[in-house]
């Protein structure tokens, strides 16, 4: 029988009502799982629960928690066939992206899931999300970090939270779903990553200073000069369309150039969820290219942030980070 480790980090799925709104509560979740009959039926893989301490609303997730989760998976890698990480939806796509980079040569499924409605409520979507995630975590076809939610299995570093209240809360705008769960779970074999050859290698992350800037009409780039210093190792800039910024770049160009000379790598992403950045396609993006910015192609902001953390934590110098940001490492971008 397959053995699955469920790592419960917090999030809506296990929250209870409190006078200040929903919040996680220690010791409650085990009983909540025991009350789901399907989790104890024949055909269900053997599962064990590990409750993290403290339980968090995922808005409070940090690099330290990513390290704890990745370490737990690495330490238990030989004992289990797959892992389910129960997590709040707000930053689930960031954690999924981070884990995908941290767990190099992952040969088993790591499935992140959660819910929009807590298990303590009548219409909770958590029950199906947990049951199906455990089944996916026991499937030998999956060798990657993925995110299951509302009937869709998505590559973790391609997913983004799309709805604050819908039960299909995540989308993967630039990569097909890895599987769809209807009456059966139908895997899209061609979309899944191949099984890696080498042994699992864990890369812990450091809390590298990283920034995200979203451009908007009328943005005064000069105001950002004080933060775009060598203190920031990486910046993700969310541009219009295919990588365009307002104006002719005159204001931004020297700022980026100075930041780059100081060691900061600037990665260009798009505010459009779908499609890719194409630096130099328009005059309005040429300045970014000339100043040494790299193209994030069709990567999500979540994955770009996680990738910057990963590359700097690996000890890469800025030139290597630039090269790697434009290379596909874990299926996070279409090159
Ligand atoms: N605020 C919650 C969290 O991210 C939302 C959720 O889980 O759906 O932990």
mmCIF file of N, CA, C and O and ligand atoms in Angstrom, residues 10-13 15 56-59 87-91 115-116 161, ligand 1:
data_model
loop_
_atom_site.group_PDB
_atom_site.id
_atom_site.type_symbol
_atom_site.label_atom_id
_atom_site.label_comp_id
_atom_site.label_asym_id
_atom_site.label_seq_id
_atom_site.Cartn_x
_atom_site.Cartn_y
_atom_site.Cartn_z
ATOM 1 N N UNK A 10 -1.535 25.017 7.772
ATOM 2 C CA UNK A 10 -2.523 26.038 8.158
ATOM 3 C C UNK A 10 -3.415 26.344 6.962
ATOM 4 O O UNK A 10 -3.602 25.504 6.088
ATOM 5 N N UNK A 11 -3.962 27.554 6.911
ATOM 6 C CA UNK A 11 -4.844 27.916 5.793
ATOM 7 C C UNK A 11 -6.299 27.651 6.125
ATOM 8 O O UNK A 11 -6.630 26.964 7.101
ATOM 9 N N UNK A 12 -7.168 28.172 5.269
ATOM 10 C CA UNK A 12 -8.618 28.083 5.482
ATOM 11 C C UNK A 12 -9.106 26.668 5.753
ATOM 12 O O UNK A 12 -9.985 26.448 6.590
ATOM 13 N N UNK A 13 -8.517 25.701 5.056
ATOM 14 C CA UNK A 13 -9.026 24.323 5.131
ATOM 15 C C UNK A 13 -9.216 23.846 6.569
ATOM 16 O O UNK A 13 -10.203 23.196 6.892
ATOM 17 N N UNK A 15 -9.277 25.891 9.309
ATOM 18 C CA UNK A 15 -9.588 26.990 10.232
ATOM 19 C C UNK A 15 -10.939 26.791 10.918
ATOM 20 O O UNK A 15 -11.802 26.079 10.425
ATOM 21 N N UNK A 56 -0.335 28.502 10.191
ATOM 22 C CA UNK A 56 -0.344 29.876 9.675
ATOM 23 C C UNK A 56 -1.464 30.131 8.685
ATOM 24 O O UNK A 56 -1.836 29.256 7.902
ATOM 25 N N UNK A 57 -1.979 31.342 8.717
ATOM 26 C CA UNK A 57 -2.670 31.871 7.554
ATOM 27 C C UNK A 57 -1.543 32.071 6.538
ATOM 28 O O UNK A 57 -0.475 32.590 6.894
ATOM 29 N N UNK A 58 -1.731 31.654 5.299
ATOM 30 C CA UNK A 58 -0.585 31.629 4.381
ATOM 31 C C UNK A 58 -0.064 33.021 4.038
ATOM 32 O O UNK A 58 1.022 33.144 3.462
ATOM 33 N N UNK A 59 -0.785 34.054 4.399
ATOM 34 C CA UNK A 59 -0.253 35.416 4.217
ATOM 35 C C UNK A 59 1.012 35.588 5.058
ATOM 36 O O UNK A 59 1.820 36.477 4.798
ATOM 37 N N UNK A 87 -2.292 23.907 2.662
ATOM 38 C CA UNK A 87 -1.721 25.254 2.690
ATOM 39 C C UNK A 87 -2.843 26.248 2.402
ATOM 40 O O UNK A 87 -3.773 25.963 1.656
ATOM 41 N N UNK A 88 -2.731 27.448 2.941
ATOM 42 C CA UNK A 88 -3.680 28.505 2.588
ATOM 43 C C UNK A 88 -3.572 28.856 1.116
ATOM 44 O O UNK A 88 -2.505 28.693 0.509
ATOM 45 N N UNK A 89 -4.671 29.315 0.552
ATOM 46 C CA UNK A 89 -4.661 29.565 -0.896
ATOM 47 C C UNK A 89 -3.931 30.855 -1.271
ATOM 48 O O UNK A 89 -3.430 30.981 -2.382
ATOM 49 N N UNK A 90 -3.876 31.806 -0.327
ATOM 50 C CA UNK A 90 -3.362 33.139 -0.698
ATOM 51 C C UNK A 90 -1.945 33.102 -1.269
ATOM 52 O O UNK A 90 -1.641 33.804 -2.231
ATOM 53 N N UNK A 91 -1.080 32.309 -0.661
ATOM 54 C CA UNK A 91 0.300 32.276 -1.162
ATOM 55 C C UNK A 91 0.715 30.869 -1.611
ATOM 56 O O UNK A 91 1.900 30.565 -1.701
ATOM 57 N N UNK A 115 -8.395 24.890 0.700
ATOM 58 C CA UNK A 115 -9.802 25.071 0.340
ATOM 59 C C UNK A 115 -10.200 26.529 0.488
ATOM 60 O O UNK A 115 -9.508 27.306 1.152
ATOM 61 N N UNK A 116 -11.301 26.864 -0.117
ATOM 62 C CA UNK A 116 -11.855 28.214 0.013
ATOM 63 C C UNK A 116 -12.835 28.267 1.181
ATOM 64 O O UNK A 116 -13.079 29.328 1.741
ATOM 65 N N UNK A 161 -3.146 32.257 -8.193
ATOM 66 C CA UNK A 161 -4.485 32.362 -7.599
ATOM 67 C C UNK A 161 -5.285 33.373 -8.406
ATOM 68 O O UNK A 161 -4.828 34.488 -8.652
HETATM 69 N N1 LIG B 1 -6.135 33.560 4.145
HETATM 70 C C1 LIG B 1 -6.208 32.139 3.867
HETATM 71 C C2 LIG B 1 -4.800 31.622 3.719
HETATM 72 O O1 LIG B 1 -4.192 31.830 2.698
HETATM 73 C C3 LIG B 1 -7.008 31.910 2.648
HETATM 74 C C4 LIG B 1 -7.173 30.467 2.252
HETATM 75 O O2 LIG B 1 -6.591 29.560 2.774
HETATM 76 O O3 LIG B 1 -7.965 30.216 1.338
HETATM 77 O O4 LIG B 1 -4.299 31.023 4.625
#
